[in-house]
Every structure is written in C-alpha cells, then in structure tokens.
GROMACS .gro file of C-alpha atoms in nm:
model
  364
    1UNK     CA    1  -5.208  -1.251  -2.883
    2UNK     CA    2  -5.074  -1.566  -2.710
    3UNK     CA    3  -4.804  -1.533  -2.445
    4UNK     CA    4  -4.505  -1.764  -2.436
    5UNK     CA    5  -4.481  -1.951  -2.105
    6UNK     CA    6  -4.170  -1.874  -1.901
    7UNK     CA    7  -4.221  -2.183  -1.682
    8UNK     CA    8  -3.936  -2.430  -1.701
    9UNK     CA    9  -4.024  -2.774  -1.832
   10UNK     CA   10  -3.870  -3.084  -1.672
   11UNK     CA   11  -3.882  -3.434  -1.822
   12UNK     CA   12  -3.910  -3.716  -1.565
   13UNK     CA   13  -3.843  -4.076  -1.673
   14UNK     CA   14  -3.861  -4.381  -1.440
   15UNK     CA   15  -3.698  -4.718  -1.507
   16UNK     CA   16  -3.948  -4.997  -1.590
   17UNK     CA   17  -3.806  -5.246  -1.335
   18UNK     CA   18  -4.107  -5.306  -1.110
   19UNK     CA   19  -4.336  -5.017  -1.018
   20UNK     CA   20  -4.106  -4.885  -0.745
   21UNK     CA   21  -3.920  -4.636  -0.964
   22UNK     CA   22  -4.248  -4.484  -1.086
   23UNK     CA   23  -4.400  -4.464  -0.736
   24UNK     CA   24  -4.091  -4.311  -0.574
   25UNK     CA   25  -4.088  -4.040  -0.844
   26UNK     CA   26  -4.440  -3.927  -0.745
   27UNK     CA   27  -4.327  -3.707  -0.449
   28UNK     CA   28  -4.051  -3.560  -0.668
   29UNK     CA   29  -4.300  -3.469  -0.943
   30UNK     CA   30  -4.534  -3.308  -0.688
   31UNK     CA   31  -4.244  -3.099  -0.556
   32UNK     CA   32  -4.133  -2.991  -0.906
   33UNK     CA   33  -4.492  -2.877  -0.977
   34UNK     CA   34  -4.505  -2.698  -0.638
   35UNK     CA   35  -4.184  -2.517  -0.735
   36UNK     CA   36  -4.360  -2.368  -1.039
   37UNK     CA   37  -4.230  -2.590  -1.320
   38UNK     CA   38  -4.413  -2.791  -1.584
   39UNK     CA   39  -4.350  -3.167  -1.592
   40UNK     CA   40  -4.351  -3.406  -1.888
   41UNK     CA   41  -4.331  -3.780  -1.808
   42UNK     CA   42  -4.198  -4.056  -2.035
   43UNK     CA   43  -4.302  -4.416  -1.971
   44UNK     CA   44  -4.498  -4.709  -2.114
   45UNK     CA   45  -4.744  -4.976  -2.002
   46UNK     CA   46  -4.837  -5.005  -1.634
   47UNK     CA   47  -4.581  -4.738  -1.535
   48UNK     CA   48  -4.748  -4.487  -1.767
   49UNK     CA   49  -5.093  -4.593  -1.640
   50UNK     CA   50  -4.992  -4.549  -1.275
   51UNK     CA   51  -4.845  -4.202  -1.335
   52UNK     CA   52  -5.139  -4.096  -1.554
   53UNK     CA   53  -5.373  -4.192  -1.270
   54UNK     CA   54  -5.169  -3.983  -1.025
   55UNK     CA   55  -5.118  -3.688  -1.263
   56UNK     CA   56  -5.408  -3.682  -1.514
   57UNK     CA   57  -5.320  -3.325  -1.617
   58UNK     CA   58  -4.966  -3.407  -1.732
   59UNK     CA   59  -4.838  -3.507  -2.077
   60UNK     CA   60  -4.702  -3.862  -2.085
   61UNK     CA   61  -4.477  -3.948  -2.378
   62UNK     CA   62  -4.437  -4.307  -2.487
   63UNK     CA   63  -4.084  -4.440  -2.437
   64UNK     CA   64  -4.009  -4.814  -2.444
   65UNK     CA   65  -3.858  -4.948  -2.123
   66UNK     CA   66  -3.566  -5.190  -2.092
   67UNK     CA   67  -3.821  -5.474  -2.072
   68UNK     CA   68  -3.606  -5.698  -1.854
   69UNK     CA   69  -3.709  -6.065  -1.851
   70UNK     CA   70  -3.681  -6.263  -1.529
   71UNK     CA   71  -3.561  -6.618  -1.468
   72UNK     CA   72  -3.809  -6.885  -1.360
   73UNK     CA   73  -3.581  -6.992  -1.075
   74UNK     CA   74  -3.409  -6.770  -0.819
   75UNK     CA   75  -3.069  -6.930  -0.884
   76UNK     CA   76  -3.067  -6.804  -1.245
   77UNK     CA   77  -3.187  -6.450  -1.171
   78UNK     CA   78  -2.841  -6.288  -1.191
   79UNK     CA   79  -2.733  -6.489  -1.497
   80UNK     CA   80  -3.052  -6.397  -1.682
   81UNK     CA   81  -2.997  -6.023  -1.614
   82UNK     CA   82  -2.631  -6.038  -1.725
   83UNK     CA   83  -2.736  -6.213  -2.048
   84UNK     CA   84  -2.959  -5.914  -2.123
   85UNK     CA   85  -2.685  -5.648  -2.092
   86UNK     CA   86  -2.649  -5.622  -2.476
   87UNK     CA   87  -3.027  -5.565  -2.504
   88UNK     CA   88  -3.010  -5.297  -2.230
   89UNK     CA   89  -2.721  -5.123  -2.412
   90UNK     CA   90  -2.931  -5.115  -2.731
   91UNK     CA   91  -3.221  -4.959  -2.536
   92UNK     CA   92  -2.981  -4.697  -2.394
   93UNK     CA   93  -2.867  -4.604  -2.747
   94UNK     CA   94  -3.230  -4.572  -2.856
   95UNK     CA   95  -3.332  -4.349  -2.561
   96UNK     CA   96  -3.029  -4.123  -2.620
   97UNK     CA   97  -3.145  -4.059  -2.981
   98UNK     CA   98  -3.504  -4.022  -2.863
   99UNK     CA   99  -3.402  -3.761  -2.604
  100UNK     CA  100  -3.221  -3.537  -2.855
  101UNK     CA  101  -3.543  -3.514  -3.056
  102UNK     CA  102  -3.779  -3.471  -2.757
  103UNK     CA  103  -3.575  -3.190  -2.596
  104UNK     CA  104  -3.615  -2.985  -2.916
  105UNK     CA  105  -3.977  -3.077  -2.988
  106UNK     CA  106  -4.107  -3.019  -2.634
  107UNK     CA  107  -3.868  -2.739  -2.524
  108UNK     CA  108  -3.736  -2.942  -2.231
  109UNK     CA  109  -3.516  -2.743  -1.987
  110UNK     CA  110  -3.394  -3.033  -1.768
  111UNK     CA  111  -3.420  -3.411  -1.731
  112UNK     CA  112  -3.459  -3.630  -1.422
  113UNK     CA  113  -3.383  -3.992  -1.508
  114UNK     CA  114  -3.465  -4.252  -1.244
  115UNK     CA  115  -3.201  -4.515  -1.320
  116UNK     CA  116  -3.227  -4.492  -1.701
  117UNK     CA  117  -2.879  -4.461  -1.845
  118UNK     CA  118  -2.926  -4.289  -2.182
  119UNK     CA  119  -3.103  -3.967  -2.082
  120UNK     CA  120  -2.804  -3.732  -2.057
  121UNK     CA  121  -2.773  -3.420  -2.277
  122UNK     CA  122  -2.491  -3.178  -2.356
  123UNK     CA  123  -2.704  -2.862  -2.356
  124UNK     CA  124  -2.934  -2.895  -2.053
  125UNK     CA  125  -2.896  -3.017  -1.690
  126UNK     CA  126  -2.968  -3.388  -1.645
  127UNK     CA  127  -3.005  -3.572  -1.313
  128UNK     CA  128  -2.953  -3.946  -1.258
  129UNK     CA  129  -3.138  -4.102  -0.961
  130UNK     CA  130  -3.019  -4.430  -0.813
  131UNK     CA  131  -2.982  -4.609  -0.479
  132UNK     CA  132  -2.761  -4.871  -0.648
  133UNK     CA  133  -2.418  -4.725  -0.716
  134UNK     CA  134  -2.276  -5.067  -0.631
  135UNK     CA  135  -2.484  -5.328  -0.815
  136UNK     CA  136  -2.508  -5.654  -0.622
  137UNK     CA  137  -2.487  -5.985  -0.809
  138UNK     CA  138  -2.488  -6.348  -0.688
  139UNK     CA  139  -2.125  -6.372  -0.810
  140UNK     CA  140  -1.975  -6.077  -0.616
  141UNK     CA  141  -1.610  -5.968  -0.654
  142UNK     CA  142  -1.480  -5.889  -1.002
  143UNK     CA  143  -1.822  -5.881  -1.171
  144UNK     CA  144  -1.956  -5.629  -0.918
  145UNK     CA  145  -1.648  -5.408  -0.972
  146UNK     CA  146  -1.697  -5.423  -1.349
  147UNK     CA  147  -2.068  -5.340  -1.321
  148UNK     CA  148  -1.989  -5.048  -1.090
  149UNK     CA  149  -1.738  -4.912  -1.343
  150UNK     CA  150  -1.999  -4.946  -1.620
  151UNK     CA  151  -2.260  -4.781  -1.397
  152UNK     CA  152  -2.028  -4.487  -1.316
  153UNK     CA  153  -1.928  -4.443  -1.681
  154UNK     CA  154  -2.294  -4.360  -1.754
  155UNK     CA  155  -2.359  -4.162  -1.435
  156UNK     CA  156  -2.064  -3.931  -1.516
  157UNK     CA  157  -2.241  -3.825  -1.836
  158UNK     CA  158  -2.510  -3.661  -1.618
  159UNK     CA  159  -2.486  -3.320  -1.449
  160UNK     CA  160  -2.557  -3.471  -1.106
  161UNK     CA  161  -2.653  -3.791  -0.922
  162UNK     CA  162  -2.933  -3.792  -0.661
  163UNK     CA  163  -2.948  -4.079  -0.412
  164UNK     CA  164  -3.278  -4.160  -0.234
  165UNK     CA  165  -3.120  -4.228   0.106
  166UNK     CA  166  -2.934  -4.052   0.386
  167UNK     CA  167  -2.560  -3.987   0.405
  168UNK     CA  168  -2.369  -4.131   0.699
  169UNK     CA  169  -2.396  -4.463   0.877
  170UNK     CA  170  -2.767  -4.445   0.960
  171UNK     CA  171  -2.911  -4.530   0.622
  172UNK     CA  172  -3.139  -4.773   0.437
  173UNK     CA  173  -2.921  -4.895   0.151
  174UNK     CA  174  -2.583  -4.980   0.308
  175UNK     CA  175  -2.298  -5.040   0.065
  176UNK     CA  176  -2.531  -5.007  -0.237
  177UNK     CA  177  -2.548  -4.627  -0.208
  178UNK     CA  178  -2.247  -4.571   0.020
  179UNK     CA  179  -1.952  -4.725  -0.167
  180UNK     CA  180  -1.593  -4.612  -0.099
  181UNK     CA  181  -1.594  -4.380  -0.400
  182UNK     CA  182  -1.903  -4.181  -0.503
  183UNK     CA  183  -1.968  -4.043  -0.852
  184UNK     CA  184  -1.905  -3.667  -0.889
  185UNK     CA  185  -2.173  -3.414  -0.792
  186UNK     CA  186  -2.369  -3.652  -0.567
  187UNK     CA  187  -2.654  -3.544  -0.336
  188UNK     CA  188  -2.846  -3.760  -0.088
  189UNK     CA  189  -3.219  -3.692  -0.116
  190UNK     CA  190  -3.335  -3.864   0.202
  191UNK     CA  191  -3.643  -4.086   0.194
  192UNK     CA  192  -3.877  -4.074  -0.109
  193UNK     CA  193  -4.228  -4.199  -0.035
  194UNK     CA  194  -4.566  -4.096  -0.176
  195UNK     CA  195  -4.735  -4.195   0.152
  196UNK     CA  196  -4.844  -3.970   0.438
  197UNK     CA  197  -4.804  -4.068   0.803
  198UNK     CA  198  -5.091  -3.987   1.038
  199UNK     CA  199  -5.078  -4.080   1.406
  200UNK     CA  200  -5.375  -4.237   1.582
  201UNK     CA  201  -5.518  -4.451   1.297
  202UNK     CA  202  -5.718  -4.736   1.454
  203UNK     CA  203  -5.577  -5.087   1.399
  204UNK     CA  204  -5.790  -5.293   1.158
  205UNK     CA  205  -5.551  -5.575   1.071
  206UNK     CA  206  -5.298  -5.774   1.272
  207UNK     CA  207  -5.114  -5.840   0.945
  208UNK     CA  208  -5.096  -5.672   0.604
  209UNK     CA  209  -4.935  -5.891   0.336
  210UNK     CA  210  -4.799  -5.708   0.030
  211UNK     CA  211  -4.721  -5.958  -0.247
  212UNK     CA  212  -4.520  -5.820  -0.536
  213UNK     CA  213  -4.236  -5.885  -0.777
  214UNK     CA  214  -4.182  -6.082  -1.097
  215UNK     CA  215  -4.346  -6.414  -1.175
  216UNK     CA  216  -4.324  -6.695  -1.085
  217UNK     CA  217  -4.196  -6.576  -0.745
  218UNK     CA  218  -4.499  -6.350  -0.687
  219UNK     CA  219  -4.733  -6.649  -0.722
  220UNK     CA  220  -4.504  -6.875  -0.517
  221UNK     CA  221  -4.518  -6.639  -0.221
  222UNK     CA  222  -4.894  -6.585  -0.259
  223UNK     CA  223  -4.955  -6.960  -0.250
  224UNK     CA  224  -4.739  -7.006   0.063
  225UNK     CA  225  -4.910  -6.721   0.247
  226UNK     CA  226  -5.263  -6.839   0.160
  227UNK     CA  227  -5.187  -7.196   0.270
  228UNK     CA  228  -5.041  -7.084   0.604
  229UNK     CA  229  -5.260  -6.789   0.704
  230UNK     CA  230  -5.600  -6.963   0.709
  231UNK     CA  231  -5.548  -7.148   1.037
  232UNK     CA  232  -5.408  -6.848   1.228
  233UNK     CA  233  -5.623  -6.658   1.480
  234UNK     CA  234  -5.547  -6.317   1.326
  235UNK     CA  235  -5.712  -6.049   1.114
  236UNK     CA  236  -5.526  -6.007   0.785
  237UNK     CA  237  -5.544  -5.820   0.455
  238UNK     CA  238  -5.357  -5.976   0.162
  239UNK     CA  239  -5.279  -5.750  -0.135
  240UNK     CA  240  -5.184  -5.975  -0.427
  241UNK     CA  241  -5.004  -5.717  -0.640
  242UNK     CA  242  -5.212  -5.769  -0.955
  243UNK     CA  243  -5.316  -5.421  -1.074
  244UNK     CA  244  -5.589  -5.398  -1.337
  245UNK     CA  245  -5.804  -5.669  -1.177
  246UNK     CA  246  -5.975  -5.519  -0.869
  247UNK     CA  247  -6.117  -5.845  -0.729
  248UNK     CA  248  -6.186  -5.917  -0.361
  249UNK     CA  249  -6.221  -6.250  -0.187
  250UNK     CA  250  -6.307  -6.321   0.175
  251UNK     CA  251  -6.074  -6.615   0.253
  252UNK     CA  252  -6.208  -6.659   0.610
  253UNK     CA  253  -6.429  -6.428   0.821
  254UNK     CA  254  -6.110  -6.251   0.938
  255UNK     CA  255  -5.894  -6.269   0.622
  256UNK     CA  256  -5.959  -6.060   0.311
  257UNK     CA  257  -5.765  -6.089  -0.013
  258UNK     CA  258  -5.766  -5.809  -0.274
  259UNK     CA  259  -5.582  -5.801  -0.604
  260UNK     CA  260  -5.480  -5.436  -0.586
  261UNK     CA  261  -5.517  -5.115  -0.382
  262UNK     CA  262  -5.467  -4.764  -0.515
  263UNK     CA  263  -5.217  -4.534  -0.341
  264UNK     CA  264  -5.455  -4.380  -0.085
  265UNK     CA  265  -5.613  -4.720  -0.001
  266UNK     CA  266  -5.269  -4.877   0.045
  267UNK     CA  267  -5.156  -4.583   0.259
  268UNK     CA  268  -5.463  -4.635   0.483
  269UNK     CA  269  -5.417  -5.014   0.499
  270UNK     CA  270  -5.051  -4.978   0.605
  271UNK     CA  271  -5.142  -4.727   0.878
  272UNK     CA  272  -5.419  -4.960   1.004
  273UNK     CA  273  -5.192  -5.268   1.031
  274UNK     CA  274  -4.995  -5.395   1.328
  275UNK     CA  275  -4.738  -5.578   1.114
  276UNK     CA  276  -4.651  -5.576   0.742
  277UNK     CA  277  -4.513  -5.872   0.548
  278UNK     CA  278  -4.353  -5.774   0.215
  279UNK     CA  279  -4.064  -5.808  -0.028
  280UNK     CA  280  -3.755  -5.601   0.046
  281UNK     CA  281  -3.786  -5.382  -0.264
  282UNK     CA  282  -3.626  -5.045  -0.195
  283UNK     CA  283  -3.936  -4.830  -0.252
  284UNK     CA  284  -4.138  -5.052  -0.015
  285UNK     CA  285  -3.864  -5.006   0.248
  286UNK     CA  286  -3.884  -4.626   0.214
  287UNK     CA  287  -4.265  -4.647   0.250
  288UNK     CA  288  -4.228  -4.860   0.565
  289UNK     CA  289  -3.988  -4.618   0.737
  290UNK     CA  290  -4.197  -4.316   0.632
  291UNK     CA  291  -4.499  -4.474   0.806
  292UNK     CA  292  -4.286  -4.612   1.093
  293UNK     CA  293  -4.417  -4.968   1.042
  294UNK     CA  294  -4.280  -5.294   1.176
  295UNK     CA  295  -4.227  -5.547   0.897
  296UNK     CA  296  -4.123  -5.902   0.812
  297UNK     CA  297  -3.922  -5.899   0.488
  298UNK     CA  298  -3.904  -6.187   0.238
  299UNK     CA  299  -3.656  -6.096  -0.040
  300UNK     CA  300  -3.735  -6.213  -0.394
  301UNK     CA  301  -3.523  -6.530  -0.436
  302UNK     CA  302  -3.214  -6.469  -0.651
  303UNK     CA  303  -3.252  -6.091  -0.646
  304UNK     CA  304  -2.918  -6.000  -0.488
  305UNK     CA  305  -3.011  -5.640  -0.406
  306UNK     CA  306  -3.322  -5.747  -0.209
  307UNK     CA  307  -3.134  -6.029  -0.034
  308UNK     CA  308  -2.860  -5.786   0.071
  309UNK     CA  309  -3.110  -5.522   0.192
  310UNK     CA  310  -3.307  -5.779   0.395
  311UNK     CA  311  -2.996  -5.899   0.581
  312UNK     CA  312  -2.851  -5.549   0.620
  313UNK     CA  313  -3.171  -5.399   0.767
  314UNK     CA  314  -3.229  -5.694   1.001
  315UNK     CA  315  -2.875  -5.649   1.134
  316UNK     CA  316  -2.954  -5.279   1.186
  317UNK     CA  317  -3.265  -5.380   1.382
  318UNK     CA  318  -3.516  -5.205   1.153
  319UNK     CA  319  -3.694  -5.511   1.010
  320UNK     CA  320  -3.716  -5.888   1.059
  321UNK     CA  321  -3.589  -6.077   0.753
  322UNK     CA  322  -3.642  -6.438   0.641
  323UNK     CA  323  -3.565  -6.622   0.316
  324UNK     CA  324  -3.855  -6.758   0.110
  325UNK     CA  325  -3.730  -7.118   0.124
  326UNK     CA  326  -3.739  -7.105   0.507
  327UNK     CA  327  -4.065  -6.912   0.528
  328UNK     CA  328  -4.307  -7.030   0.792
  329UNK     CA  329  -4.572  -6.768   0.872
  330UNK     CA  330  -4.663  -6.876   1.231
  331UNK     CA  331  -4.292  -6.897   1.321
  332UNK     CA  332  -4.213  -6.562   1.156
  333UNK     CA  333  -4.497  -6.386   1.342
  334UNK     CA  334  -4.382  -6.542   1.671
  335UNK     CA  335  -4.020  -6.437   1.610
  336UNK     CA  336  -4.130  -6.084   1.513
  337UNK     CA  337  -4.307  -6.049   1.851
  338UNK     CA  338  -3.974  -6.059   2.033
  339UNK     CA  339  -3.763  -5.885   1.765
  340UNK     CA  340  -3.637  -5.550   1.907
  341UNK     CA  341  -3.762  -5.330   1.619
  342UNK     CA  342  -3.575  -4.999   1.613
  343UNK     CA  343  -3.732  -4.677   1.484
  344UNK     CA  344  -3.546  -4.528   1.187
  345UNK     CA  345  -3.324  -4.242   1.309
  346UNK     CA  346  -3.439  -4.004   1.033
  347UNK     CA  347  -3.807  -4.041   1.118
  348UNK     CA  348  -3.843  -3.663   1.165
  349UNK     CA  349  -3.651  -3.584   0.846
  350UNK     CA  350  -3.868  -3.726   0.568
  351UNK     CA  351  -3.885  -3.414   0.350
  352UNK     CA  352  -3.515  -3.357   0.282
  353UNK     CA  353  -3.574  -3.409  -0.093
  354UNK     CA  354  -3.795  -3.097  -0.114
  355UNK     CA  355  -3.503  -2.858  -0.057
  356UNK     CA  356  -3.290  -3.044  -0.314
  357UNK     CA  357  -3.569  -3.007  -0.575
  358UNK     CA  358  -3.625  -2.638  -0.492
  359UNK     CA  359  -3.252  -2.563  -0.523
  360UNK     CA  360  -3.238  -2.747  -0.854
  361UNK     CA  361  -3.537  -2.556  -0.996
  362UNK     CA  362  -3.383  -2.224  -0.888
  363UNK     CA  363  -3.063  -2.313  -1.075
  364UNK     CA  364  -3.242  -2.358  -1.410
   0.00000   0.00000   0.00000
C-alpha cells in the first residue's frame, strides 16, 4: 500500500534575464531541500539546463520565459525594453493561467518567483524575489515612477516580497531595493551566492576576467580585453561566458582563455585570483562580496541598473568602476592598485537567507 507524502512541495521559477536569477536561486533551493520540502523548478533553455545540472534529481517543468530582446547599441537598450512591455504583459497572462493548472496537477503548496510577475495564487503562499523595486531607466523621472507603480501593482498580488540584500545604509543595491516606500510584507534576505569562501587558496592568476551579458556587448568587451591583455606582464584567466562550448585557448604562456567554467571551477578560479574584472550584474556582485574579492566593474552599456550599481558601489568604496567606452586595461589595473577597496560590512553575515527560508517552510 503506497503512502502519501506529507512533504510540502515548493515551485521555484527564475526570470530568464541572464543566468543570474537562476544562479542566485541555487542556495535558496538547497535550503528549501535542507528544510525537508520537495522542490519543483520551472524554466526553459539554458536556465533549465543550468538548474538541471545543479539538481539532477529534481523535476523541471517547461515554462517559456519573457524572452527579452536586446538592442545592438547601448543607447537604445532602455527604449528596446520599453517597446517590449506589451509582450511581457502577454507572457505574464500566460504564466498566470499556467500556474493555476500546475498547482492542481503537481500539488504545489507554495511558489517562489524570482522576478516573474504572473506567479501569484489566491489559495497558496507566493513569494516574489527582487532587488529592483525601483527600476532604473535611461530616462529617469516620470517613467521610473510609472514603472515602480506597475512593479508594485504586481508585487502586491504576492503574499510576500523577499529582497536579496541587507536593510539599512550598508547595502549592495542602493535606491533600487531601498526606495522611500517598500511593498507590504517585505523581508531582506541578505546576500545570495552559490559560492563558498575558503581562506588560504593560493593565488594562480593576477587577473580573472568574467565576460558576460547580451550580444553584441559581450563580444565587444571580449575583443577589447584580448587586444589589451596580451602585452601585459600578468597571469590571467579569461572566461568568455559562452556555455555549451567548453573550448580552451592559450593566448600567451601566461594568459588562458576558456569559454565556460562550471560552478565549482568558477568558485575556485575566483578564490585563486588577485583581481576580478566583470560586468556589474547583481548576482556577480553578490558572488564578489561573498568571496571578499577586489574587482574592476564594467557595466553593460545602456543597462541603467548596471550603470547605477557600478557608480554606487565605487562611491561606497567596494569596487572600482569604469565605463566600457573609456576602458583601458593597463590604466584600470594601475588605478585599482591605489583604490582603497573596503571590505563589505556584512562579510560575516552571508547566511541570513537560511533563517528566512526555514521560517517560511515552518509556516506552510
């Protein structure tokens, strides 16, 4: 006679905007499993592949993403996103219908939606995760206020909002996750990173370059770095951010380029590097502070959130920031030598999210 499982089942769904949402959900999923719940994931494409690799034992349901298209030039980034709002609203309608069916079919007890707007439900608890309560645009002012109102109108449909950052003035996201008015039932999770910090790892590289983001800007940055790094008397590892093609190339005797590293390899490479050069994507920033790494940030041109974070965190003294159009690698490395890098104040408090997850599971 089969027994009916009494374990609660939680659906976790990351946004398909870069891989950051999927990777930052990994520690949350581990903690939900540790708390004695079952997890079902919904994703598609490379996000589904990444999470399947991390959690081969879990069911992954296919759910189309918002499939945002990016502008060819940085200037048009914001305009291109705004043009796609009707398409995003259609996707939200679809995922709302999809959820009603899936909750019944798979006996889902709760939902954790990482920045996907249509995954609220009237009968079960639903959590919305976001570090962008205020959504930055190149146009500022009235448009940002309107987008915030739209954002909040969806967030209010959820039981609670979890923010991957710290409350108070010592934080990573600035005004993005600390606006004047917060949505109801908001909890700060602290830092969310899948990486593990280990002291005493021997230095292998003077510089680790993490190239990521949408095309053509990913390739633009890669080309600039490759042109400028060859003549420098440093050891460097360049990770090109092209998963699915695990190629390696020895650029010079001291410079290695790889297309992709898995999570544990990337964790090791970051620990073994004196300096990191990367985009200012929010998940990368959480990884950097978790591992207490010094970094030079180059925001993706036209991506207002990354541009804001780069400037904000340089002003705080956490990272050195430079725009892509002014990027000169020898100069940036020289400037970084004298930059007074500050350690993140919450360095000892990187597991705050675990208590939030445990309390949530107990409440189900």
